PDB file of C-alpha atoms in Angstrom:
ATOM      1  CA  MET A 189     -78.632  50.901 -80.088  1.00 91.00           C
ATOM      2  CA  ILE A 190     -78.266  54.219 -78.275  1.00 93.00           C
ATOM      3  CA  LEU A 191     -74.905  56.016 -78.300  1.00 94.00           C
ATOM      4  CA  ALA A 192     -73.927  58.162 -75.310  1.00 94.00           C
ATOM      5  CA  PHE A 193     -71.138  60.759 -75.152  1.00 95.00           C
ATOM      6  CA  ASP A 194     -69.880  62.307 -71.920  1.00 93.00           C
ATOM      7  CA  ILE A 195     -67.547  65.146 -72.977  1.00 92.00           C
ATOM      8  CA  GLY A 196     -65.174  65.977 -70.140  1.00 89.00           C
ATOM      9  CA  ASN A 197     -62.175  68.285 -69.999  1.00 88.00           C
ATOM     10  CA  THR A 198     -59.703  65.414 -70.323  1.00 87.00           C
ATOM     11  CA  ASN A 199     -61.614  62.552 -71.968  1.00 89.00           C
ATOM     12  CA  ILE A 200     -64.761  61.873 -73.950  1.00 92.00           C
ATOM     13  CA  VAL A 201     -66.408  58.712 -72.667  1.00 91.00           C
ATOM     14  CA  VAL A 202     -68.262  56.903 -75.444  1.00 93.00           C
ATOM     15  CA  GLY A 203     -70.743  54.121 -74.753  1.00 92.00           C
ATOM     16  CA  GLY A 204     -73.307  52.047 -76.572  1.00 93.00           C
ATOM     17  CA  PHE A 205     -76.521  50.647 -75.035  1.00 91.00           C
ATOM     18  CA  GLU A 206     -79.015  48.006 -76.013  1.00 91.00           C
ATOM     19  CA  GLY A 207     -81.799  48.571 -73.517  1.00 87.00           C
ATOM     20  CA  GLU A 208     -80.101  48.600 -70.111  1.00 85.00           C
ATOM     21  CA  GLU A 209     -77.144  46.520 -71.314  1.00 88.00           C
ATOM     22  CA  THR A 210     -73.822  48.285 -71.929  1.00 88.00           C
ATOM     23  CA  VAL A 211     -72.543  46.941 -75.253  1.00 90.00           C
ATOM     24  CA  PHE A 212     -69.280  48.884 -75.207  1.00 92.00           C
ATOM     25  CA  LEU A 213     -67.507  51.595 -73.227  1.00 90.00           C
ATOM     26  CA  THR A 214     -64.355  53.427 -74.276  1.00 91.00           C
ATOM     27  CA  ARG A 215     -62.544  56.771 -73.970  1.00 91.00           C
ATOM     28  CA  ILE A 216     -60.928  59.180 -76.408  1.00 91.00           C
ATOM     29  CA  SER A 217     -58.942  62.260 -75.447  1.00 91.00           C
ATOM     30  CA  THR A 218     -60.698  65.629 -75.459  1.00 93.00           C
ATOM     31  CA  THR A 219     -58.825  67.751 -78.008  1.00 91.00           C
ATOM     32  CA  LEU A 220     -60.136  71.179 -78.953  1.00 90.00           C
ATOM     33  CA  GLY A 221     -57.904  71.324 -82.025  1.00 89.00           C
ATOM     34  CA  ARG A 222     -59.570  68.361 -83.728  1.00 91.00           C
ATOM     35  CA  THR A 223     -61.883  69.086 -86.622  1.00 91.00           C
ATOM     36  CA  GLU A 224     -65.335  67.684 -87.226  1.00 92.00           C
ATOM     37  CA  ALA A 225     -63.845  65.288 -89.800  1.00 93.00           C
ATOM     38  CA  GLU A 226     -61.195  64.050 -87.342  1.00 93.00           C
ATOM     39  CA  TYR A 227     -63.779  63.318 -84.662  1.00 93.00           C
ATOM     40  CA  ALA A 228     -65.988  61.644 -87.261  1.00 93.00           C
ATOM     41  CA  VAL A 229     -63.142  59.300 -88.230  1.00 93.00           C
ATOM     42  CA  LEU A 230     -62.430  58.482 -84.565  1.00 93.00           C
ATOM     43  CA  ILE A 231     -66.064  57.657 -83.791  1.00 93.00           C
ATOM     44  CA  LYS A 232     -66.506  55.733 -87.042  1.00 93.00           C
ATOM     45  CA  ASN A 233     -63.452  53.630 -86.119  1.00 94.00           C
ATOM     46  CA  ILE A 234     -64.871  52.986 -82.634  1.00 94.00           C
ATOM     47  CA  LEU A 235     -68.147  51.767 -84.121  1.00 94.00           C
ATOM     48  CA  GLU A 236     -66.250  49.485 -86.495  1.00 94.00           C
ATOM     49  CA  LEU A 237     -64.044  48.201 -83.669  1.00 93.00           C
ATOM     50  CA  TYR A 238     -67.115  47.143 -81.680  1.00 93.00           C
ATOM     51  CA  ARG A 239     -68.930  45.940 -84.827  1.00 93.00           C
ATOM     52  CA  VAL A 240     -71.759  48.416 -84.505  1.00 92.00           C
ATOM     53  CA  GLU A 241     -73.757  48.857 -87.706  1.00 90.00           C
ATOM     54  CA  ARG A 242     -74.670  52.495 -88.271  1.00 85.00           C
ATOM     55  CA  GLY A 243     -78.165  51.442 -89.306  1.00 87.00           C
ATOM     56  CA  SER A 244     -78.716  49.919 -85.859  1.00 91.00           C
ATOM     57  CA  ILE A 245     -78.222  53.266 -84.071  1.00 92.00           C
ATOM     58  CA  GLU A 246     -81.633  54.546 -82.974  1.00 91.00           C
ATOM     59  CA  GLY A 247     -80.358  57.769 -81.449  1.00 92.00           C
ATOM     60  CA  SER A 248     -77.687  59.428 -79.324  1.00 94.00           C
ATOM     61  CA  ILE A 249     -77.287  61.743 -76.349  1.00 95.00           C
ATOM     62  CA  ILE A 250     -74.494  64.143 -75.394  1.00 95.00           C
ATOM     63  CA  SER A 251     -73.477  65.586 -72.027  1.00 93.00           C
ATOM     64  CA  SER A 252     -70.708  68.174 -72.133  1.00 92.00           C
ATOM     65  CA  VAL A 253     -68.661  70.498 -69.939  1.00 90.00           C
ATOM     66  CA  VAL A 254     -66.664  71.673 -72.986  1.00 92.00           C
ATOM     67  CA  PRO A 255     -69.066  73.948 -74.933  1.00 90.00           C
ATOM     68  CA  PRO A 256     -66.752  74.460 -77.971  1.00 92.00           C
ATOM     69  CA  LEU A 257     -67.073  70.737 -78.765  1.00 93.00           C
ATOM     70  CA  ASN A 258     -70.867  70.571 -78.576  1.00 92.00           C
ATOM     71  CA  ASN A 259     -71.614  71.640 -82.137  1.00 93.00           C
ATOM     72  CA  ILE A 260     -68.782  69.497 -83.495  1.00 94.00           C
ATOM     73  CA  LEU A 261     -70.160  66.330 -81.875  1.00 93.00           C
ATOM     74  CA  ILE A 262     -73.708  67.224 -82.909  1.00 94.00           C
ATOM     75  CA  GLN A 263     -72.587  67.562 -86.527  1.00 94.00           C
ATOM     76  CA  VAL A 264     -70.577  64.342 -86.317  1.00 93.00           C
ATOM     77  CA  MET A 265     -73.579  62.363 -85.080  1.00 93.00           C
ATOM     78  CA  GLU A 266     -75.824  63.888 -87.729  1.00 93.00           C
ATOM     79  CA  LEU A 267     -73.240  62.892 -90.345  1.00 90.00           C
ATOM     80  CA  ILE A 268     -72.840  59.323 -89.059  1.00 90.00           C
ATOM     81  CA  THR A 269     -76.444  58.518 -88.136  1.00 89.00           C
ATOM     82  CA  GLY A 270     -78.514  61.062 -90.051  1.00 90.00           C
ATOM     83  CA  LYS A 271     -80.213  61.991 -86.745  1.00 90.00           C
ATOM     84  CA  SER A 272     -79.725  64.927 -84.369  1.00 92.00           C
ATOM     85  CA  PRO A 273     -78.497  63.893 -80.914  1.00 93.00           C
ATOM     86  CA  MET A 274     -80.200  64.856 -77.671  1.00 92.00           C
ATOM     87  CA  VAL A 275     -78.085  67.306 -75.641  1.00 93.00           C
ATOM     88  CA  VAL A 276     -78.285  67.573 -71.845  1.00 92.00           C
ATOM     89  CA  GLY A 277     -79.168  71.168 -71.022  1.00 86.00           C
ATOM     90  CA  PRO A 278     -82.091  73.585 -70.711  1.00 82.00           C
ATOM     91  CA  GLY A 279     -85.331  72.046 -71.878  1.00 83.00           C
ATOM     92  CA  ILE A 280     -84.419  68.437 -71.137  1.00 88.00           C
ATOM     93  CA  LYS A 281     -86.504  66.642 -68.514  1.00 91.00           C
ATOM     94  CA  THR A 282     -84.358  65.366 -65.639  1.00 89.00           C
ATOM     95  CA  GLY A 283     -86.823  64.920 -62.774  1.00 89.00           C
ATOM     96  CA  LEU A 284     -84.095  66.315 -60.503  1.00 89.00           C
ATOM     97  CA  ASN A 285     -85.139  68.636 -57.654  1.00 90.00           C
ATOM     98  CA  ILE A 286     -82.321  71.174 -57.397  1.00 89.00           C
ATOM     99  CA  ALA A 287     -82.162  73.452 -54.357  1.00 86.00           C
ATOM    100  CA  SER A 288     -78.668  74.902 -54.907  1.00 72.00           C
ATOM    101  CA  GLY A 289     -78.477  78.447 -56.307  1.00 71.00           C
ATOM    102  CA  ASP A 290     -79.225  78.805 -60.023  1.00 72.00           C
ATOM    103  CA  PRO A 291     -79.958  75.344 -61.491  1.00 71.00           C
ATOM    104  CA  LYS A 292     -78.634  76.578 -64.861  1.00 74.00           C
ATOM    105  CA  GLU A 293     -75.149  76.837 -63.323  1.00 74.00           C
ATOM    106  CA  LEU A 294     -75.082  73.152 -62.428  1.00 84.00           C
ATOM    107  CA  GLY A 295     -72.761  71.247 -64.756  1.00 86.00           C
ATOM    108  CA  ALA A 296     -74.352  68.726 -67.108  1.00 89.00           C
ATOM    109  CA  ASP A 297     -72.074  65.983 -65.764  1.00 91.00           C
ATOM    110  CA  LEU A 298     -73.289  66.569 -62.197  1.00 93.00           C
ATOM    111  CA  VAL A 299     -76.920  66.444 -63.314  1.00 93.00           C
ATOM    112  CA  VAL A 300     -76.380  63.210 -65.251  1.00 94.00           C
ATOM    113  CA  ALA A 301     -74.554  61.523 -62.359  1.00 95.00           C
ATOM    114  CA  ALA A 302     -77.273  62.538 -59.897  1.00 96.00           C
ATOM    115  CA  VAL A 303     -80.056  61.220 -62.140  1.00 96.00           C
ATOM    116  CA  ALA A 304     -78.311  57.836 -62.374  1.00 96.00           C
ATOM    117  CA  ALA A 305     -77.392  57.655 -58.692  1.00 97.00           C
ATOM    118  CA  LEU A 306     -80.953  58.363 -57.568  1.00 96.00           C
ATOM    119  CA  GLN A 307     -82.294  55.567 -59.764  1.00 95.00           C
ATOM    120  CA  LYS A 308     -79.627  53.054 -58.738  1.00 96.00           C
ATOM    121  CA  TYR A 309     -78.952  53.765 -55.041  1.00 97.00           C
ATOM    122  CA  PRO A 310     -80.833  54.884 -51.897  1.00 96.00           C
ATOM    123  CA  ALA A 311     -80.826  58.494 -50.683  1.00 95.00           C
ATOM    124  CA  PRO A 312     -79.340  60.427 -48.981  1.00 97.00           C
ATOM    125  CA  GLN A 313     -76.263  60.327 -51.192  1.00 98.00           C
ATOM    126  CA  ILE A 314     -72.867  61.833 -51.773  1.00 98.00           C
ATOM    127  CA  ILE A 315     -71.658  61.423 -55.357  1.00 98.00           C
ATOM    128  CA  LEU A 316     -67.932  61.695 -56.064  1.00 97.00           C
ATOM    129  CA  ASP A 317     -66.602  62.333 -59.574  1.00 95.00           C
ATOM    130  CA  LEU A 318     -62.827  62.057 -59.872  1.00 93.00           C
ATOM    131  CA  GLY A 319     -61.922  63.653 -63.169  1.00 87.00           C
ATOM    132  CA  THR A 320     -60.139  66.859 -64.167  1.00 87.00           C
ATOM    133  CA  ALA A 321     -61.851  68.319 -61.125  1.00 90.00           C
ATOM    134  CA  THR A 322     -62.908  66.300 -58.091  1.00 94.00           C
ATOM    135  CA  THR A 323     -66.534  67.015 -57.223  1.00 95.00           C
ATOM    136  CA  LEU A 324     -68.699  65.878 -54.323  1.00 97.00           C
ATOM    137  CA  SER A 325     -72.463  66.317 -54.818  1.00 96.00           C
ATOM    138  CA  ALA A 326     -74.926  66.154 -51.919  1.00 97.00           C
ATOM    139  CA  ILE A 327     -78.453  64.751 -52.209  1.00 97.00           C
ATOM    140  CA  ASP A 328     -80.576  64.719 -49.064  1.00 96.00           C
ATOM    141  CA  ARG A 329     -83.044  62.099 -47.809  1.00 96.00           C
ATOM    142  CA  ASP A 330     -85.872  63.815 -49.716  1.00 95.00           C
ATOM    143  CA  LYS A 331     -83.889  63.365 -52.954  1.00 95.00           C
ATOM    144  CA  VAL A 332     -83.204  67.082 -53.234  1.00 95.00           C
ATOM    145  CA  PHE A 333     -79.873  68.097 -54.813  1.00 95.00           C
ATOM    146  CA  ARG A 334     -78.397  70.334 -52.125  1.00 94.00           C
ATOM    147  CA  GLY A 335     -75.044  71.430 -53.575  1.00 94.00           C
ATOM    148  CA  VAL A 336     -71.499  70.588 -54.577  1.00 95.00           C
ATOM    149  CA  ILE A 337     -67.895  70.770 -53.408  1.00 96.00           C
ATOM    150  CA  ILE A 338     -65.348  71.325 -56.200  1.00 95.00           C
ATOM    151  CA  CYS A 339     -61.652  70.565 -55.668  1.00 93.00           C
ATOM    152  CA  PRO A 340     -58.652  70.419 -58.019  1.00 91.00           C
ATOM    153  CA  GLY A 341     -58.546  66.995 -59.632  1.00 88.00           C
ATOM    154  CA  VAL A 342     -55.887  64.418 -58.794  1.00 85.00           C
ATOM    155  CA  LYS A 343     -54.011  64.940 -62.063  1.00 83.00           C
ATOM    156  CA  VAL A 344     -54.390  68.729 -61.962  1.00 84.00           C
ATOM    157  CA  SER A 345     -52.850  68.887 -58.470  1.00 81.00           C
ATOM    158  CA  PHE A 346     -50.042  66.546 -59.461  1.00 79.00           C
ATOM    159  CA  ASP A 347     -49.260  68.468 -62.665  1.00 79.00           C
ATOM    160  CA  ALA A 348     -49.128  71.726 -60.686  1.00 79.00           C
ATOM    161  CA  LEU A 349     -46.700  70.152 -58.203  1.00 76.00           C
ATOM    162  CA  THR A 350     -44.274  68.746 -60.774  1.00 73.00           C
ATOM    163  CA  SER A 351     -44.375  71.829 -63.007  1.00 71.00           C
ATOM    164  CA  ARG A 352     -43.350  74.095 -60.116  1.00 67.00           C
ATOM    165  CA  THR A 353     -40.678  71.892 -58.494  1.00 68.00           C
ATOM    166  CA  ALA A 354     -37.430  71.311 -60.371  1.00 59.00           C
ATOM    167  CA  GLN A 355     -36.295  68.217 -58.480  1.00 58.00           C
ATOM    168  CA  LEU A 356     -39.530  66.235 -58.185  1.00 60.00           C
ATOM    169  CA  PRO A 357     -40.053  63.634 -60.936  1.00 61.00           C
ATOM    170  CA  ARG A 358     -43.223  62.693 -62.759  1.00 64.00           C
ATOM    171  CA  ILE A 359     -44.577  59.432 -61.343  1.00 63.00           C
ATOM    172  CA  SER A 360     -47.229  56.820 -62.011  1.00 68.00           C
ATOM    173  CA  TYR A 361     -50.449  56.464 -60.024  1.00 70.00           C
ATOM    174  CA  ASP A 362     -49.218  53.231 -58.397  1.00 75.00           C
ATOM    175  CA  GLU A 363     -50.038  52.370 -54.806  1.00 78.00           C
ATOM    176  CA  PRO A 364     -47.194  53.502 -52.518  1.00 77.00           C
ATOM    177  CA  ARG A 365     -45.412  50.867 -50.458  1.00 79.00           C
ATOM    178  CA  GLN A 366     -46.091  52.786 -47.249  1.00 84.00           C
ATOM    179  CA  VAL A 367     -47.670  56.022 -46.067  1.00 90.00           C
ATOM    180  CA  ILE A 368     -44.422  57.615 -44.872  1.00 91.00           C
ATOM    181  CA  GLY A 369     -42.259  57.802 -47.971  1.00 85.00           C
ATOM    182  CA  THR A 370     -38.515  57.183 -47.850  1.00 82.00           C
ATOM    183  CA  THR A 371     -37.750  58.206 -51.450  1.00 83.00           C
ATOM    184  CA  SER A 372     -39.019  61.067 -53.602  1.00 80.00           C
ATOM    185  CA  VAL A 373     -41.179  58.690 -55.635  1.00 81.00           C
ATOM    186  CA  ASP A 374     -42.655  56.967 -52.553  1.00 83.00           C
ATOM    187  CA  SER A 375     -43.344  60.311 -50.887  1.00 85.00           C
ATOM    188  CA  MET A 376     -45.108  61.733 -53.940  1.00 83.00           C
ATOM    189  CA  GLN A 377     -47.160  58.588 -54.473  1.00 84.00           C
ATOM    190  CA  SER A 378     -48.246  58.674 -50.846  1.00 88.00           C
ATOM    191  CA  GLY A 379     -49.328  62.305 -51.134  1.00 88.00           C
ATOM    192  CA  LEU A 380     -51.078  61.614 -54.415  1.00 87.00           C
ATOM    193  CA  ILE A 381     -52.965  58.450 -53.392  1.00 90.00           C
ATOM    194  CA  TYR A 382     -53.383  58.660 -49.621  1.00 93.00           C
ATOM    195  CA  GLY A 383     -53.633  62.456 -49.617  1.00 92.00           C
ATOM    196  CA  ASN A 384     -56.605  62.444 -51.979  1.00 93.00           C
ATOM    197  CA  ALA A 385     -58.195  59.474 -50.197  1.00 95.00           C
ATOM    198  CA  ALA A 386     -57.904  61.256 -46.844  1.00 96.00           C
ATOM    199  CA  MET A 387     -59.360  64.447 -48.343  1.00 96.00           C
ATOM    200  CA  LEU A 388     -62.399  62.531 -49.584  1.00 97.00           C
ATOM    201  CA  ASP A 389     -62.867  60.787 -46.239  1.00 97.00           C
ATOM    202  CA  GLY A 390     -62.735  64.131 -44.433  1.00 97.00           C
ATOM    203  CA  LEU A 391     -65.084  65.936 -46.798  1.00 98.00           C
ATOM    204  CA  ILE A 392     -67.618  63.096 -46.709  1.00 98.00           C
ATOM    205  CA  GLU A 393     -67.636  63.247 -42.907  1.00 97.00           C
ATOM    206  CA  ARG A 394     -68.201  67.015 -42.924  1.00 98.00           C
ATOM    207  CA  MET A 395     -70.950  66.767 -45.554  1.00 97.00           C
ATOM    208  CA  GLU A 396     -72.780  64.116 -43.529  1.00 97.00           C
ATOM    209  CA  ASP A 397     -72.523  66.317 -40.430  1.00 97.00           C
ATOM    210  CA  GLU A 398     -74.133  69.171 -42.371  1.00 96.00           C
ATOM    211  CA  LEU A 399     -76.838  66.967 -43.894  1.00 96.00           C
ATOM    212  CA  GLY A 400     -77.494  65.291 -40.547  1.00 96.00           C
ATOM    213  CA  ASP A 401     -77.518  61.861 -42.186  1.00 96.00           C
ATOM    214  CA  THR A 402     -75.333  58.906 -43.012  1.00 96.00           C
ATOM    215  CA  CYS A 403     -75.185  58.793 -46.797  1.00 97.00           C
ATOM    216  CA  THR A 404     -74.740  56.239 -49.539  1.00 98.00           C
ATOM    217  CA  VAL A 405     -71.465  57.288 -51.169  1.00 98.00           C
ATOM    218  CA  ILE A 406     -70.941  56.566 -54.864  1.00 98.00           C
ATOM    219  CA  ALA A 407     -67.816  57.348 -56.873  1.00 97.00           C
ATOM    220  CA  THR A 408     -67.154  57.553 -60.587  1.00 94.00           C
ATOM    221  CA  GLY A 409     -64.595  59.158 -62.890  1.00 88.00           C
ATOM    222  CA  GLY A 410     -61.396  58.110 -64.603  1.00 83.00           C
ATOM    223  CA  LEU A 411     -59.214  58.104 -61.476  1.00 85.00           C
ATOM    224  CA  GLY A 412     -61.760  56.611 -59.093  1.00 89.00           C
ATOM    225  CA  SER A 413     -60.227  53.135 -59.283  1.00 89.00           C
ATOM    226  CA  LYS A 414     -56.847  54.557 -58.163  1.00 88.00           C
ATOM    227  CA  ILE A 415     -58.055  56.517 -55.134  1.00 92.00           C
ATOM    228  CA  ILE A 416     -61.284  54.980 -53.806  1.00 95.00           C
ATOM    229  CA  PRO A 417     -59.764  51.626 -52.654  1.00 93.00           C
ATOM    230  CA  HIS A 418     -57.594  53.625 -50.227  1.00 94.00           C
ATOM    231  CA  CYS A 419     -60.445  55.544 -48.606  1.00 96.00           C
ATOM    232  CA  LYS A 420     -61.427  54.413 -45.109  1.00 95.00           C
ATOM    233  CA  ARG A 421     -65.072  55.202 -45.790  1.00 95.00           C
ATOM    234  CA  GLU A 422     -67.170  52.580 -47.591  1.00 96.00           C
ATOM    235  CA  ILE A 423     -67.665  53.900 -51.139  1.00 97.00           C
ATOM    236  CA  ILE A 424     -69.376  52.245 -54.113  1.00 97.00           C
ATOM    237  CA  LEU A 425     -67.224  52.554 -57.244  1.00 96.00           C
ATOM    238  CA  ASP A 426     -69.523  52.818 -60.276  1.00 95.00           C
ATOM    239  CA  GLU A 427     -67.505  53.561 -63.402  1.00 89.00           C
ATOM    240  CA  ASN A 428     -70.625  53.453 -65.628  1.00 89.00           C
ATOM    241  CA  LEU A 429     -72.605  55.998 -63.586  1.00 93.00           C
ATOM    242  CA  LEU A 430     -72.511  58.854 -66.110  1.00 92.00           C
ATOM    243  CA  LEU A 431     -73.323  56.697 -69.106  1.00 91.00           C
ATOM    244  CA  ASP A 432     -76.175  55.071 -67.176  1.00 93.00           C
ATOM    245  CA  GLY A 433     -77.450  58.567 -66.435  1.00 94.00           C
ATOM    246  CA  LEU A 434     -77.337  59.482 -70.109  1.00 94.00           C
ATOM    247  CA  ARG A 435     -79.269  56.341 -70.997  1.00 93.00           C
ATOM    248  CA  ILE A 436     -81.893  57.134 -68.343  1.00 94.00           C
ATOM    249  CA  LEU A 437     -82.248  60.719 -69.578  1.00 94.00           C
ATOM    250  CA  TYR A 438     -82.541  59.582 -73.183  1.00 93.00           C
ATOM    251  CA  GLU A 439     -85.372  57.222 -72.266  1.00 92.00           C
ATOM    252  CA  LYS A 440     -87.048  59.840 -70.049  1.00 91.00           C
ATOM    253  CA  ASN A 441     -87.133  62.357 -72.890  1.00 92.00           C
ATOM    254  CA  GLN A 442     -88.407  60.096 -75.654  1.00 84.00           C
ATOM    255  CA  LYS A 443     -91.741  61.180 -77.074  1.00 70.00           C
ATOM    256  CA  PRO A 444     -94.366  58.434 -76.746  1.00 62.00           C
ATOM    257  CA  ARG A 445     -95.065  56.780 -80.073  1.00 53.00           C
ATOM    258  CA  LYS A 446     -98.518  57.330 -81.536  1.00 52.00           C
ATOM    259  CA  LYS A 447    -100.650  54.229 -81.596  1.00 52.00           C
ATOM    260  CA  THR A 448    -101.501  53.033 -85.058  1.00 51.00           C
ATOM    261  CA  LYS A 449    -105.053  51.952 -85.814  1.00 48.00           C
TER     262      LYS A 449
END
């Protein structure tokens, strides 16, 4: 089994693979205050929950946008498996042709999503990731990564709104009954759900105009299932995209085994 960790600002997505099959997929909260021992207990409990024997773990791979947690997770995996994990970053082979600025500035999560999307879906592409930030990555018909749009995430925008307005309540991410709200809750839900859906529709249209192509649009991220169904544009929701990308990168970077005589 291969373990994959996608460390985001809000959640760490943990997955296990046997070949191309996803054996399990779960999330734990990203907490900078946790110690190595606390993360080790959490991951050990996850493995026990899904009945994964530590001896069956062949290796692991980590993608992170939270650098302070990198060494902690590396040490945890060395403690649990006795093997150093692969970390997405400089020196790892991606096969991705990046034409946007300094490739070193491109977030590991964007690289991983692009690697998976290019293997799974036709180009040109627009890849949406709805997490702490909402990102839209553009890949042209020649499979060249052209650039990114970064927007405040759904939850970040909502938290900013409620923290700065005394009379607006905190609400759930439920579908509003109608677009034009008649109560505070309805109005906020409409802005939250339909507002973000409309933003994505508009940005996709502008990106396609700039690329000069109609694109395959793929979405992932924790809040994708709440927003994407309300977009007018046809969008493929692929919640396993990042973990699939980590699996692909792990396989791509394995050293070929020496043939025995």
